[in-house]
């Protein structure tokens, strides 16, 4: 498995990956109807295509030469000092094999000027919270509520 920058040719595979991971991850939190609405909007080809050219960002895939097993998208803010990890997903059948950690490492290395990486995760997504804690992230605030009335937790990690 290797990590590389996503390209136009990867978008269909990324869309399929998100179509599989989102229901597995979020149906119990948001409900199937809302997950379908979100994936239709956020994971459309047009939405994915905009990530390819988003300024100060990195769009990555985990590729074994045959298929894409994971993806990540992050963008820097605050004059490059803070990186917001907006997405990190690994196919359910490929989880717990180090792919998420590899993607996260590459995100961190992609922003050498950054001193902090930050993310939001649904408070009910205990698997993700456990993963990020194992990667050295700490909870930086109490839960806050999103537009869907779902509590999210902000986590962060200092970068070397």
mmCIF file of C-alpha atoms in Angstrom:
data_model
loop_
_atom_site.group_PDB
_atom_site.id
_atom_site.type_symbol
_atom_site.label_atom_id
_atom_site.label_comp_id
_atom_site.label_asym_id
_atom_site.label_seq_id
_atom_site.Cartn_x
_atom_site.Cartn_y
_atom_site.Cartn_z
ATOM 1 C CA UNK A 1 0.000 0.000 0.000
ATOM 2 C CA UNK A 2 1.328 3.422 -0.864
ATOM 3 C CA UNK A 3 -0.010 6.931 -0.354
ATOM 4 C CA UNK A 4 -0.149 9.376 -3.234
ATOM 5 C CA UNK A 5 -1.886 12.544 -4.325
ATOM 6 C CA UNK A 6 -5.336 11.955 -5.786
ATOM 7 C CA UNK A 7 -6.011 12.802 -9.401
ATOM 8 C CA UNK A 8 -8.974 13.110 -11.710
ATOM 9 C CA UNK A 9 -8.733 9.417 -12.611
ATOM 10 C CA UNK A 10 -9.264 8.483 -8.940
ATOM 11 C CA UNK A 11 -12.529 10.322 -8.390
ATOM 12 C CA UNK A 12 -14.890 7.465 -9.318
ATOM 13 C CA UNK A 13 -13.034 5.102 -6.951
ATOM 14 C CA UNK A 14 -13.051 7.729 -4.195
ATOM 15 C CA UNK A 15 -16.773 8.287 -4.662
ATOM 16 C CA UNK A 16 -17.350 4.510 -4.408
ATOM 17 C CA UNK A 17 -15.161 4.335 -1.290
ATOM 18 C CA UNK A 18 -17.186 7.120 0.361
ATOM 19 C CA UNK A 19 -20.457 5.477 -0.690
ATOM 20 C CA UNK A 20 -19.350 2.370 1.195
ATOM 21 C CA UNK A 21 -17.727 3.947 4.254
ATOM 22 C CA UNK A 22 -20.317 6.599 5.006
ATOM 23 C CA UNK A 23 -23.301 4.293 5.614
ATOM 24 C CA UNK A 24 -21.113 1.896 7.616
ATOM 25 C CA UNK A 25 -19.854 4.784 9.747
ATOM 26 C CA UNK A 26 -22.753 7.206 9.987
ATOM 27 C CA UNK A 27 -26.110 5.451 9.484
ATOM 28 C CA UNK A 28 -26.339 4.808 13.238
ATOM 29 C CA UNK A 29 -25.505 8.460 13.991
ATOM 30 C CA UNK A 30 -27.398 10.451 11.342
ATOM 31 C CA UNK A 31 -29.820 7.876 9.981
ATOM 32 C CA UNK A 32 -29.801 6.363 6.523
ATOM 33 C CA UNK A 33 -31.872 9.125 4.893
ATOM 34 C CA UNK A 34 -29.567 11.920 6.074
ATOM 35 C CA UNK A 35 -26.442 9.927 5.161
ATOM 36 C CA UNK A 36 -27.820 9.482 1.643
ATOM 37 C CA UNK A 37 -28.512 13.232 1.386
ATOM 38 C CA UNK A 38 -25.034 14.139 2.630
ATOM 39 C CA UNK A 39 -23.244 11.702 0.355
ATOM 40 C CA UNK A 40 -25.232 12.890 -2.664
ATOM 41 C CA UNK A 41 -24.147 16.475 -2.004
ATOM 42 C CA UNK A 42 -20.693 16.230 -0.408
ATOM 43 C CA UNK A 43 -19.435 13.290 -2.446
ATOM 44 C CA UNK A 44 -20.725 14.222 -5.873
ATOM 45 C CA UNK A 45 -18.192 14.230 -8.685
ATOM 46 C CA UNK A 46 -18.317 18.032 -8.774
ATOM 47 C CA UNK A 47 -17.637 18.298 -5.025
ATOM 48 C CA UNK A 48 -14.773 15.809 -5.212
ATOM 49 C CA UNK A 49 -13.319 17.559 -8.259
ATOM 50 C CA UNK A 50 -13.120 20.875 -6.356
ATOM 51 C CA UNK A 51 -10.870 19.223 -3.772
ATOM 52 C CA UNK A 52 -8.295 18.551 -6.477
ATOM 53 C CA UNK A 53 -7.645 22.286 -6.908
ATOM 54 C CA UNK A 54 -8.511 23.593 -3.451
ATOM 55 C CA UNK A 55 -5.778 26.057 -2.399
ATOM 56 C CA UNK A 56 -3.373 25.080 0.388
ATOM 57 C CA UNK A 57 -4.673 21.532 0.538
ATOM 58 C CA UNK A 58 -3.708 17.930 0.014
ATOM 59 C CA UNK A 59 -6.036 15.241 -1.367
ATOM 60 C CA UNK A 60 -4.541 11.774 -0.839
ATOM 61 C CA UNK A 61 -5.381 8.171 -1.609
ATOM 62 C CA UNK A 62 -4.086 4.869 -0.266
ATOM 63 C CA UNK A 63 -3.458 2.710 -3.320
ATOM 64 C CA UNK A 64 -2.193 -0.852 -3.604
ATOM 65 C CA UNK A 65 -1.779 -0.645 -7.380
ATOM 66 C CA UNK A 66 -5.128 -2.353 -7.966
ATOM 67 C CA UNK A 67 -7.627 -0.458 -5.829
ATOM 68 C CA UNK A 68 -7.983 2.517 -3.546
ATOM 69 C CA UNK A 69 -8.469 1.498 0.088
ATOM 70 C CA UNK A 70 -8.538 4.925 1.754
ATOM 71 C CA UNK A 71 -8.566 8.653 1.224
ATOM 72 C CA UNK A 72 -7.803 11.847 3.109
ATOM 73 C CA UNK A 73 -8.330 15.536 2.466
ATOM 74 C CA UNK A 74 -6.791 18.337 4.528
ATOM 75 C CA UNK A 75 -6.269 22.070 4.100
ATOM 76 C CA UNK A 76 -4.103 24.578 5.910
ATOM 77 C CA UNK A 77 -5.432 27.758 7.506
ATOM 78 C CA UNK A 78 -4.050 30.504 9.705
ATOM 79 C CA UNK A 79 -1.190 31.272 7.294
ATOM 80 C CA UNK A 80 -0.302 27.601 7.098
ATOM 81 C CA UNK A 81 0.168 27.069 10.824
ATOM 82 C CA UNK A 82 -2.914 24.883 11.315
ATOM 83 C CA UNK A 83 -4.031 21.952 9.202
ATOM 84 C CA UNK A 84 -7.682 20.947 9.261
ATOM 85 C CA UNK A 85 -8.180 17.275 8.467
ATOM 86 C CA UNK A 86 -11.547 17.352 6.714
ATOM 87 C CA UNK A 87 -11.771 13.719 5.650
ATOM 88 C CA UNK A 88 -10.017 10.461 6.399
ATOM 89 C CA UNK A 89 -11.819 7.286 5.381
ATOM 90 C CA UNK A 90 -10.690 3.699 4.919
ATOM 91 C CA UNK A 91 -12.865 0.958 3.470
ATOM 92 C CA UNK A 92 -14.425 -1.054 6.321
ATOM 93 C CA UNK A 93 -12.791 -4.298 5.102
ATOM 94 C CA UNK A 94 -9.374 -2.577 5.084
ATOM 95 C CA UNK A 95 -9.565 -0.931 8.514
ATOM 96 C CA UNK A 96 -7.153 -1.788 11.327
ATOM 97 C CA UNK A 97 -4.311 -2.475 8.880
ATOM 98 C CA UNK A 98 -2.396 0.790 9.315
ATOM 99 C CA UNK A 99 -3.834 2.532 6.254
ATOM 100 C CA UNK A 100 -5.427 5.356 8.247
ATOM 101 C CA UNK A 101 -2.158 5.955 10.091
ATOM 102 C CA UNK A 102 -0.274 6.049 6.785
ATOM 103 C CA UNK A 103 -2.710 8.612 5.381
ATOM 104 C CA UNK A 104 -2.473 10.687 8.539
ATOM 105 C CA UNK A 105 1.340 10.609 8.460
ATOM 106 C CA UNK A 106 1.359 11.790 4.851
ATOM 107 C CA UNK A 107 -1.088 14.600 5.663
ATOM 108 C CA UNK A 108 1.225 15.760 8.446
ATOM 109 C CA UNK A 109 4.277 15.622 6.177
ATOM 110 C CA UNK A 110 2.459 17.524 3.428
ATOM 111 C CA UNK A 111 2.311 20.673 5.553
ATOM 112 C CA UNK A 112 5.854 21.181 6.908
ATOM 113 C CA UNK A 113 5.115 24.735 8.066
ATOM 114 C CA UNK A 114 2.172 23.640 10.234
ATOM 115 C CA UNK A 115 2.486 23.313 13.988
ATOM 116 C CA UNK A 116 -0.954 21.807 14.655
ATOM 117 C CA UNK A 117 -3.388 19.412 12.999
ATOM 118 C CA UNK A 118 -7.047 19.650 13.979
ATOM 119 C CA UNK A 119 -10.217 17.728 13.132
ATOM 120 C CA UNK A 120 -13.844 17.318 14.099
ATOM 121 C CA UNK A 121 -15.351 13.931 14.807
ATOM 122 C CA UNK A 122 -18.860 12.959 15.827
ATOM 123 C CA UNK A 123 -18.943 12.299 19.571
ATOM 124 C CA UNK A 124 -20.737 8.992 18.921
ATOM 125 C CA UNK A 125 -18.032 7.785 16.522
ATOM 126 C CA UNK A 126 -16.048 5.990 19.196
ATOM 127 C CA UNK A 127 -13.968 3.989 16.701
ATOM 128 C CA UNK A 128 -12.681 7.188 15.077
ATOM 129 C CA UNK A 129 -12.054 8.855 18.429
ATOM 130 C CA UNK A 130 -10.084 5.810 19.557
ATOM 131 C CA UNK A 131 -8.076 5.825 16.331
ATOM 132 C CA UNK A 132 -7.194 9.511 16.650
ATOM 133 C CA UNK A 133 -6.271 9.122 20.334
ATOM 134 C CA UNK A 134 -3.945 6.259 19.379
ATOM 135 C CA UNK A 135 -2.349 8.623 16.832
ATOM 136 C CA UNK A 136 -1.610 11.197 19.556
ATOM 137 C CA UNK A 137 -4.627 13.486 19.230
ATOM 138 C CA UNK A 138 -6.285 14.976 22.287
ATOM 139 C CA UNK A 139 -9.743 16.445 22.730
ATOM 140 C CA UNK A 140 -9.358 20.203 22.565
ATOM 141 C CA UNK A 141 -12.845 21.214 23.681
ATOM 142 C CA UNK A 142 -16.169 19.984 24.910
ATOM 143 C CA UNK A 143 -18.669 18.655 22.406
ATOM 144 C CA UNK A 144 -20.445 21.148 20.212
ATOM 145 C CA UNK A 145 -23.589 20.625 18.156
ATOM 146 C CA UNK A 146 -23.794 20.620 14.375
ATOM 147 C CA UNK A 147 -26.715 21.594 12.187
ATOM 148 C CA UNK A 148 -28.015 18.020 12.346
ATOM 149 C CA UNK A 149 -28.095 18.169 16.155
ATOM 150 C CA UNK A 150 -25.194 15.751 16.367
ATOM 151 C CA UNK A 151 -22.465 16.444 18.895
ATOM 152 C CA UNK A 152 -18.947 16.708 17.545
ATOM 153 C CA UNK A 153 -15.624 16.785 19.308
ATOM 154 C CA UNK A 154 -12.642 18.824 18.160
ATOM 155 C CA UNK A 155 -9.365 16.956 18.469
ATOM 156 C CA UNK A 156 -5.868 18.207 17.769
ATOM 157 C CA UNK A 157 -2.257 17.153 17.728
ATOM 158 C CA UNK A 158 0.898 19.219 17.813
ATOM 159 C CA UNK A 159 3.209 18.653 14.865
ATOM 160 C CA UNK A 160 7.010 18.613 15.104
#
